Short mmCIF file of C-alpha atoms and ligand atoms in Angstrom, two decimals:
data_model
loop_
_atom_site.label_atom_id
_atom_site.label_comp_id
_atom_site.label_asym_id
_atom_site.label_seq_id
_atom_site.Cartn_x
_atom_site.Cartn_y
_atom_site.Cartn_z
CA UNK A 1 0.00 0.00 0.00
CA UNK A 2 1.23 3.26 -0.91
CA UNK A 3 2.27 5.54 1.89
CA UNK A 4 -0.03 8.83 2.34
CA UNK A 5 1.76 11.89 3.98
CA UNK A 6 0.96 15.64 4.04
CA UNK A 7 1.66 17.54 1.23
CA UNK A 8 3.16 21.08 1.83
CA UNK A 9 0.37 23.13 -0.63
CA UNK A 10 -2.96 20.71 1.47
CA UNK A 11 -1.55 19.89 4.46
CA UNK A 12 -3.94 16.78 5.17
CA UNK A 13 -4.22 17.47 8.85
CA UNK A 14 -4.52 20.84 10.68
CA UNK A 15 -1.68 21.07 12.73
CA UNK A 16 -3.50 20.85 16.33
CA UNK A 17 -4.92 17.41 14.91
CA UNK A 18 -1.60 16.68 14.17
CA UNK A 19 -0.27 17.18 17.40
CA UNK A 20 -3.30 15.17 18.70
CA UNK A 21 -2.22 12.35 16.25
CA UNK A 22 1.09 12.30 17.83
CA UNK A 23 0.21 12.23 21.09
CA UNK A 24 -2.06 9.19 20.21
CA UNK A 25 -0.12 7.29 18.50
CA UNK A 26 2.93 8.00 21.38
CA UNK A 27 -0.10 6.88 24.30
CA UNK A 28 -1.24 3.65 21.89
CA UNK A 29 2.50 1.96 21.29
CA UNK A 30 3.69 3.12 24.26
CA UNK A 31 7.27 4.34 25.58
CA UNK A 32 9.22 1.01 24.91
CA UNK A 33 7.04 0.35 21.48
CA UNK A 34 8.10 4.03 20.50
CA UNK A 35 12.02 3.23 21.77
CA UNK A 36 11.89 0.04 19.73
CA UNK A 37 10.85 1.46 16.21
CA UNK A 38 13.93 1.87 14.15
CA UNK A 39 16.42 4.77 14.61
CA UNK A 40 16.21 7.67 12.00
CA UNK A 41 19.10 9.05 10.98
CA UNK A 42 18.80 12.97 9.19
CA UNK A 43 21.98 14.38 7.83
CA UNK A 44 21.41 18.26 7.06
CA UNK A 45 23.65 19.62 5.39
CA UNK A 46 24.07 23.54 4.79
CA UNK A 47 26.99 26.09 3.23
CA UNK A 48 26.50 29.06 5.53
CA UNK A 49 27.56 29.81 8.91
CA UNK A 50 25.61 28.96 12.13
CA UNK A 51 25.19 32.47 12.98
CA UNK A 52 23.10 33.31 9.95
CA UNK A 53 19.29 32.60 9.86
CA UNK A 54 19.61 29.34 8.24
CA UNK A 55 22.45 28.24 10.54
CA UNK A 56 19.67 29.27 13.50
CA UNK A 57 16.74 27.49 11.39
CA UNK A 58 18.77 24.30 11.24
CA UNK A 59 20.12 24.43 15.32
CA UNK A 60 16.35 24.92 16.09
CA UNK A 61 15.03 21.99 13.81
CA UNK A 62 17.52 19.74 15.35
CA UNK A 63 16.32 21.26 18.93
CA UNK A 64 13.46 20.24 18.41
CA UNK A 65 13.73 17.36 16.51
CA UNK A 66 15.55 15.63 19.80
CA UNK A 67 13.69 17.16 22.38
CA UNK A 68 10.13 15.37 20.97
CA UNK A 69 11.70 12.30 19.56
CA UNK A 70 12.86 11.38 22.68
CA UNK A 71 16.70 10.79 20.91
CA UNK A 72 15.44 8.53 18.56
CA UNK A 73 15.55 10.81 15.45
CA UNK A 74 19.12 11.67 15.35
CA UNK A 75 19.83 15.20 13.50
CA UNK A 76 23.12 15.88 12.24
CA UNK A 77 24.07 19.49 10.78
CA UNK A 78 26.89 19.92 9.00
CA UNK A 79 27.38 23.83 8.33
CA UNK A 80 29.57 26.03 6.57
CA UNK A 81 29.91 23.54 3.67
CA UNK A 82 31.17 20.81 5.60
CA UNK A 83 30.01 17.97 4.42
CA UNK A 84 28.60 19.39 1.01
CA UNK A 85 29.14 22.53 -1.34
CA UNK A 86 27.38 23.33 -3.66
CA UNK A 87 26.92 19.71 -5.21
CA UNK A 88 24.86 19.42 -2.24
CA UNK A 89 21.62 18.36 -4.78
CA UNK A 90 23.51 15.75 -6.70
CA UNK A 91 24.22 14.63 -2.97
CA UNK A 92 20.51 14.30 -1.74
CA UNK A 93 19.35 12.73 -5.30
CA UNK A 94 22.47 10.01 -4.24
CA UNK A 95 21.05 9.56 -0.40
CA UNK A 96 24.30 10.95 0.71
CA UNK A 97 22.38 13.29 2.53
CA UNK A 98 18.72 14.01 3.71
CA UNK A 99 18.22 17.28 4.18
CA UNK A 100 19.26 20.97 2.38
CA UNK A 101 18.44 24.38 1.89
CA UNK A 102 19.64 25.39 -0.84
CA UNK A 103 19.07 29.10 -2.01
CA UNK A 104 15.98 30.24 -4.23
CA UNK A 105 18.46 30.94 -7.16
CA UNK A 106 20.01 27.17 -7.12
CA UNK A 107 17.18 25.05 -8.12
CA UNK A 108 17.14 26.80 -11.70
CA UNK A 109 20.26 24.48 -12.66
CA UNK A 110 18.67 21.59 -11.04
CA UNK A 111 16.17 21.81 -13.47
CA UNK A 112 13.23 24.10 -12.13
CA UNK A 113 13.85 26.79 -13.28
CA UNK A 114 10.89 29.14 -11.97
CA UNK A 115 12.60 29.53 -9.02
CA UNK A 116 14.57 32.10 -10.43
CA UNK A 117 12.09 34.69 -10.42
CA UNK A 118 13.27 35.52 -6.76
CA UNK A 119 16.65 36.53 -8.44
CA UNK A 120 14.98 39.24 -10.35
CA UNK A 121 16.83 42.67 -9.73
CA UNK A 122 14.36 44.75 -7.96
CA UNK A 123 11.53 42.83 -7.71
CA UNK A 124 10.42 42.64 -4.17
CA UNK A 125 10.70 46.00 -2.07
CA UNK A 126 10.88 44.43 1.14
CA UNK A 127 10.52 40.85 2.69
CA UNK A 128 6.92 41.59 3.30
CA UNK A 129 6.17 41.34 -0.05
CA UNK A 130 8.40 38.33 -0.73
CA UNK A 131 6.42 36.49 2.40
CA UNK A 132 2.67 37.41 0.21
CA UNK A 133 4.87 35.00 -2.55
CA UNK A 134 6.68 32.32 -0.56
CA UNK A 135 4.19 32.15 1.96
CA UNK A 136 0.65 31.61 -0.37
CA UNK A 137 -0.73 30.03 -3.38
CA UNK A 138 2.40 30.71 -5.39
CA UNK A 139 5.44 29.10 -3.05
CA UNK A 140 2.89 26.00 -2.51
CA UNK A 141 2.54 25.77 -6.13
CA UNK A 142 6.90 26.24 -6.57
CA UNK A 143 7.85 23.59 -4.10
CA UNK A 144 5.13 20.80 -5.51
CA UNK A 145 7.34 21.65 -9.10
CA UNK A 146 10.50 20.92 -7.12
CA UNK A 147 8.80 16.67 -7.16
CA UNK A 148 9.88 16.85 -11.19
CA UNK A 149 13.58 16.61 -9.84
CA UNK A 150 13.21 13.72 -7.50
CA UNK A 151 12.74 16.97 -4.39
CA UNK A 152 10.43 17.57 -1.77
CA UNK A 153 9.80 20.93 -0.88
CA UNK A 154 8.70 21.42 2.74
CA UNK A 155 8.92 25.48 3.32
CA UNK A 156 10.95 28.67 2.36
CA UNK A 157 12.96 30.96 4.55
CA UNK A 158 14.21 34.04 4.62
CA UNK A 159 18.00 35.74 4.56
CA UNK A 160 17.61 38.94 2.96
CA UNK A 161 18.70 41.04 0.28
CA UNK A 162 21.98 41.42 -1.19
CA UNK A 163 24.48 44.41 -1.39
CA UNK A 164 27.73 44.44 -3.98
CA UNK A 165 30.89 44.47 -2.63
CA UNK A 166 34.05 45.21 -4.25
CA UNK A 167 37.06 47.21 -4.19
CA UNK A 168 35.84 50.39 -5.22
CA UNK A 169 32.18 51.95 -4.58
CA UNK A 170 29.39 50.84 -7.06
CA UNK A 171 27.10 53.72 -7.76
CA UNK A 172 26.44 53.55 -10.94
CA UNK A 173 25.97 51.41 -13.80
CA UNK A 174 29.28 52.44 -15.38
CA UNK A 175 31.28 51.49 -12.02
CA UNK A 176 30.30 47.32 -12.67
CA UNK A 177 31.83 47.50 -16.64
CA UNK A 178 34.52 44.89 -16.60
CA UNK A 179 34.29 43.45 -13.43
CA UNK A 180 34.85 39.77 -12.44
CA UNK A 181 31.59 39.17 -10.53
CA UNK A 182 30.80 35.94 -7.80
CA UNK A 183 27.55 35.16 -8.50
CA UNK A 184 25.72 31.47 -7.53
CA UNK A 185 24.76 29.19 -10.63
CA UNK A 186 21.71 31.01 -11.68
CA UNK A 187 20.84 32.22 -15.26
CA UNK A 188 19.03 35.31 -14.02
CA UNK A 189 22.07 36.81 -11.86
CA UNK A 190 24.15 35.73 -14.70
CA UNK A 191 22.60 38.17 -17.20
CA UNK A 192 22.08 40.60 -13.87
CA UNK A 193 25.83 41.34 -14.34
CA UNK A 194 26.10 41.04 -18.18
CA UNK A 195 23.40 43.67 -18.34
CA UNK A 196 25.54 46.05 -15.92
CA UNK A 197 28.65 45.45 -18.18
CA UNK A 198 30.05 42.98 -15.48
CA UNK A 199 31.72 39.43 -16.22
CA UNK A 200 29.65 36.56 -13.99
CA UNK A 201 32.13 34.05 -12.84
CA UNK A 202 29.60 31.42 -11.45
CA UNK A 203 31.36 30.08 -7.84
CA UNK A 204 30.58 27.32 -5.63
CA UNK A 205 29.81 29.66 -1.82
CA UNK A 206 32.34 28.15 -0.02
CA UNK A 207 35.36 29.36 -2.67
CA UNK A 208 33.86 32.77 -2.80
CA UNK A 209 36.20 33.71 0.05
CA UNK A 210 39.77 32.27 -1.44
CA UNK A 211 38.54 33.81 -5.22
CA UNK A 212 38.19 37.29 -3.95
CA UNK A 213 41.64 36.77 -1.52
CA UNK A 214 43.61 35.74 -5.07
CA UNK A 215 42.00 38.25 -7.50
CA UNK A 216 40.18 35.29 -9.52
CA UNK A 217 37.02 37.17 -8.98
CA UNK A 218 36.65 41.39 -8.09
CA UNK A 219 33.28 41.82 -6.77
CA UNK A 220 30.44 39.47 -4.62
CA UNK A 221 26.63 40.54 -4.08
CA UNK A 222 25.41 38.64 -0.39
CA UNK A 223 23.29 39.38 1.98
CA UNK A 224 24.96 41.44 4.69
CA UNK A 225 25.16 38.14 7.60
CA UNK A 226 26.27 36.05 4.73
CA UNK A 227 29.59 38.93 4.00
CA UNK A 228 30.19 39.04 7.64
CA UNK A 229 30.60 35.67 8.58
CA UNK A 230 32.25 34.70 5.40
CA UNK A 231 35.13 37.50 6.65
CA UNK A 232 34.51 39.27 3.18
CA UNK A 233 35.18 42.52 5.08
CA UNK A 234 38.51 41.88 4.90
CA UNK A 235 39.01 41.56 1.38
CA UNK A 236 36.18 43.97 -0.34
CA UNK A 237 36.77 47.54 1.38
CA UNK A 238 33.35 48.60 -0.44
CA UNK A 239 30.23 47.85 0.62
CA UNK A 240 27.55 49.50 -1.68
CA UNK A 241 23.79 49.06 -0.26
CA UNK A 242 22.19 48.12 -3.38
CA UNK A 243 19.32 45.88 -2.11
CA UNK A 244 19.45 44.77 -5.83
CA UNK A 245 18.17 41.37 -5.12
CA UNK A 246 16.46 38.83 -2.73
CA UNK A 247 18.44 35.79 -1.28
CA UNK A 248 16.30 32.88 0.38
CA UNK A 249 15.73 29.46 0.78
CA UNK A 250 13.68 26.12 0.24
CA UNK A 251 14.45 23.61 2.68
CA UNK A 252 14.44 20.00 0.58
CA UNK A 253 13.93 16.46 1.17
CA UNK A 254 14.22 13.40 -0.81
CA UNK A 255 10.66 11.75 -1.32
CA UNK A 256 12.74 8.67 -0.64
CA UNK A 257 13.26 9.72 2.65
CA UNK A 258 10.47 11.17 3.71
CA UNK A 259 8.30 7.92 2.52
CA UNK A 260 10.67 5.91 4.87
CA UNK A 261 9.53 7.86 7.75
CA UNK A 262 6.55 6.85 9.36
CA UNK A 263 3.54 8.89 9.77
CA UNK A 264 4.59 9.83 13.09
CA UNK A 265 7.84 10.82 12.62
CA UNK A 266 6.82 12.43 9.29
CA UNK A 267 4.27 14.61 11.07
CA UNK A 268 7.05 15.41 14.28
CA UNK A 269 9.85 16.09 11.58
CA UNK A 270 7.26 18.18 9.75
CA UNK A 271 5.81 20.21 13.08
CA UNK A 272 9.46 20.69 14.12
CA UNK A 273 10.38 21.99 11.20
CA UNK A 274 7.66 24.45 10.83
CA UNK A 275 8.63 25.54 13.44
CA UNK A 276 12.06 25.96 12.91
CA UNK A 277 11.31 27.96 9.78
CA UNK A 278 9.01 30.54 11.90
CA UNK A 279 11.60 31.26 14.12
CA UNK A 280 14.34 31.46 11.12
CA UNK A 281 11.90 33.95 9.53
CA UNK A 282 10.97 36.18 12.43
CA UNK A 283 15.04 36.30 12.87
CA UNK A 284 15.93 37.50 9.94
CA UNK A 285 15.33 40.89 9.57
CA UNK A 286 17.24 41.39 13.04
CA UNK A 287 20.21 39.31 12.17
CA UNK A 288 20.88 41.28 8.78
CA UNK A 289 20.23 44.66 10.92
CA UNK A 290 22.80 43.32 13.29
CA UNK A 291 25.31 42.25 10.84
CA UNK A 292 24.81 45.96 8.90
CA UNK A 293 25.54 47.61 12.18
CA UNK A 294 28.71 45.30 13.14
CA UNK A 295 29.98 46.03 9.60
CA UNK A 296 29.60 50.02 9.99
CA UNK A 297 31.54 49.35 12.87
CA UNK A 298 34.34 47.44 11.04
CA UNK A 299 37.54 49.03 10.65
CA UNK A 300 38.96 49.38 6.80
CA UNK A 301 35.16 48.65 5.25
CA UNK A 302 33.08 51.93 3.78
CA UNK A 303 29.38 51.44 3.52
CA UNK A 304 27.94 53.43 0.89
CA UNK A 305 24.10 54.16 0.27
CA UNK A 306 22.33 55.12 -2.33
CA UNK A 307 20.28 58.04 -3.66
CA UNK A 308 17.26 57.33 -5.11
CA UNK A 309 18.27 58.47 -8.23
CA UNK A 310 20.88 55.90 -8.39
CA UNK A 311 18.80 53.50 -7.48
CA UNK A 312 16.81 54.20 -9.77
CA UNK A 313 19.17 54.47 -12.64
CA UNK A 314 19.90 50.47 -11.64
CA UNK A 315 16.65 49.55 -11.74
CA UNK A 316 16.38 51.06 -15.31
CA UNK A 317 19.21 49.28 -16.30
CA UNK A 318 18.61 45.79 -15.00
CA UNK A 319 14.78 45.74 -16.57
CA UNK A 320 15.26 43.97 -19.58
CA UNK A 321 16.44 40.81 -17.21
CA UNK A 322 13.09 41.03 -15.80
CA UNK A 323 11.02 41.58 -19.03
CA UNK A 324 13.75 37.95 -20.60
CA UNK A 325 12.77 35.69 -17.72
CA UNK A 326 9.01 36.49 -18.32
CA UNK A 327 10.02 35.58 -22.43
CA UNK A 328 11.88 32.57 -21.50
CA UNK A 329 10.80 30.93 -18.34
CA UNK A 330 7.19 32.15 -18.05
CA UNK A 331 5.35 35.77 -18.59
CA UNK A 332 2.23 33.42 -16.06
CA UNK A 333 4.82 33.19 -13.62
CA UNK A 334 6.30 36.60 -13.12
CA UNK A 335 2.45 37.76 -13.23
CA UNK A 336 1.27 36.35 -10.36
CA UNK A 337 4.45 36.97 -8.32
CA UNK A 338 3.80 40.69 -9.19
CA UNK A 339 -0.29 40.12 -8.13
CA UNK A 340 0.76 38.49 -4.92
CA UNK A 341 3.18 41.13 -4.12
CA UNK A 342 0.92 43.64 -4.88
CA UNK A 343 -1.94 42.12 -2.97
CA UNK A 344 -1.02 42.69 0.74
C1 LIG B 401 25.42 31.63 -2.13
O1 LIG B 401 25.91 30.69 -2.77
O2 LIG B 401 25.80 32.79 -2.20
C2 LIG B 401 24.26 31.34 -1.19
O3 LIG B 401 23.57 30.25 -1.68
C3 LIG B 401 24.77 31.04 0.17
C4 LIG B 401 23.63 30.74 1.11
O4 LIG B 401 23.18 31.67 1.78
O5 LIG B 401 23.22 29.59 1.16
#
């Protein structure tokens, strides 16, 4: 008999009847029944530091994970791309691993490649409006597309969005000509930079940090947590508050995996991990204010904002990337982004 579980867009239980459904089932087999059913192993696997709001999603999930399985469901995080880079897909389609969050802008070269609307230059104004997208009918329907690639999407979270850095100040259009850019392995940031005049040198996260140190690339756009604790500081003296683009994440399973678990442990992994993703939510707008204030504070680095002219003059400039992906990947798509973001 085929397994039923919840699916992330019609969750098949409310979550208080969930939590009912646990506690039942815990009362029916009983502490030692419980103790006896097989050991679950969950390797998650991540390429940021803990001190980001991924690195605090994942500590919570596996918080939370042990404190309600009683020990049985053993989570093990491997940060900071310790146990995978940027393969870290390949790894979950081998089994090598069982859990990920990969960024928004990754899962266009794993072959869905509407998830690269988040990369558009200026699309969202604020995470408020990204939350109307990840957080309704559209983000259900994106992570039941990720099952066409062997993935189970079970919810986004939020980092933030992401400033240039470089050697020199980036005001204007004219300052990116002929730069070597980082960017992640997504079409849409690709063209971002060819647009601006830029060269994108697609990088795995975890080399970003010994390119810029050698000169292989110039200039890196993160999310202000993600430049601290990756020390960029200390290599780009500019810091240029663009807010060009969004960076988030869809945390992924292998149906494999999550077909093995029983319905119990599906629904406490799946509760836990809710929650996990609340809290990583609600921190994120603090931890990238933090990070922005330790790095005004950092000796050697020169934050520079812009006018809204200059903004503005970006925004012109980067357009046509928006106006390809609706050509390319889907004018439907980008529509009811901009209808959900306009909606709130
Ligand atoms: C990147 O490669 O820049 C990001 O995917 C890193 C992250 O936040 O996961």
């Amino acid at each position: 008999m085929p397994v039923e579980y919840p699916s992330p867009s019609t969750p098949s239980l409310p979550r208080v009847r969930r939590r009912a459904l646990l506690g039942a089932a815990c009362a029916l087999v009983g502490g030692p029944a419980l103790a006896g059913a097989p050991p679950v192993l969950l390797r998650f696997s991540h390429v940021v530091a803990p001190d980001t709001p991924k690195g605090q999603m994942a500590l919570r999930f596996q918080a939370l994970v042990h404190q309600r399985g009683g020990g049985r469901i053993r989570v093990e995080l491997y940060p900071d791309s310790q146990l995978w880079g940027d393969d870290e897909m390949e790894a979950l389609r081998l089994g090598a691993v069982e859990m990920l969050a990969p960024s928004l802008s990754k899962f266009g070269m794993a072959g869905v490649p509407e998830f690269e609307v988040f990369d558009l230059p200026y699309l969202f104004a604020d995470l408020a409006q990204v939350r109307r997208v990840t957080q309704g009918a559209v983000g259900r329907g994106l992570l039941e597309r990720l099952a066409r690639q062997q993935m189970r999407g079970l919810g986004f979270l939020d980092n933030g969005f992401k400033q240039m850095s470089a050697r020199r100040a980036l005001r204007t259009p004219a300052d990116y000509r002929g730069l070597r850019v980082r960017v992640q392995a997504s079409r849409v940031l690709g063209e971002q930079m060819r647009a601006l005049g830029a060269q994108p040198v697609v990088l795995p996260f975890g080399e970003t940090q010994r390119a810029l140190a050698s000169g292989v690339v110039d200039a890196a756009e993160n999310p202000p947590s993600n430049f601290l604790t990756q020390g960029l500081a200390a290599l780009q003296p500019h810091l240029t508050l663009t807010q060009h683009g969004y960076l988030g994440y869809a945390v992924v399973t292998h149906p494999r995996f999550w077909e093995s678990l029983s319905r119990v442990d599906r629904v406490l992994v799946d509760d836990a991990l809710a929650e996990a993703l609340a809290h990583g939510n609600r921190l994120a707008e603090a931890l990238d204010r933090q990070a922005l204030a330790t790095l005004r504070q950092t000796p050697g680095l020169r934050l520079h904002a812009l006018g809204a002219a200059e903004r503005e003059a970006l925004r012109r400039h980067l357009r046509p990337v928006v106006d390809g992906f609706g050509r390319s990947v889907g004018a439907g798509l980008l529509r009811d982004v901009q209808r959900a973001i306009g909606s709130g």
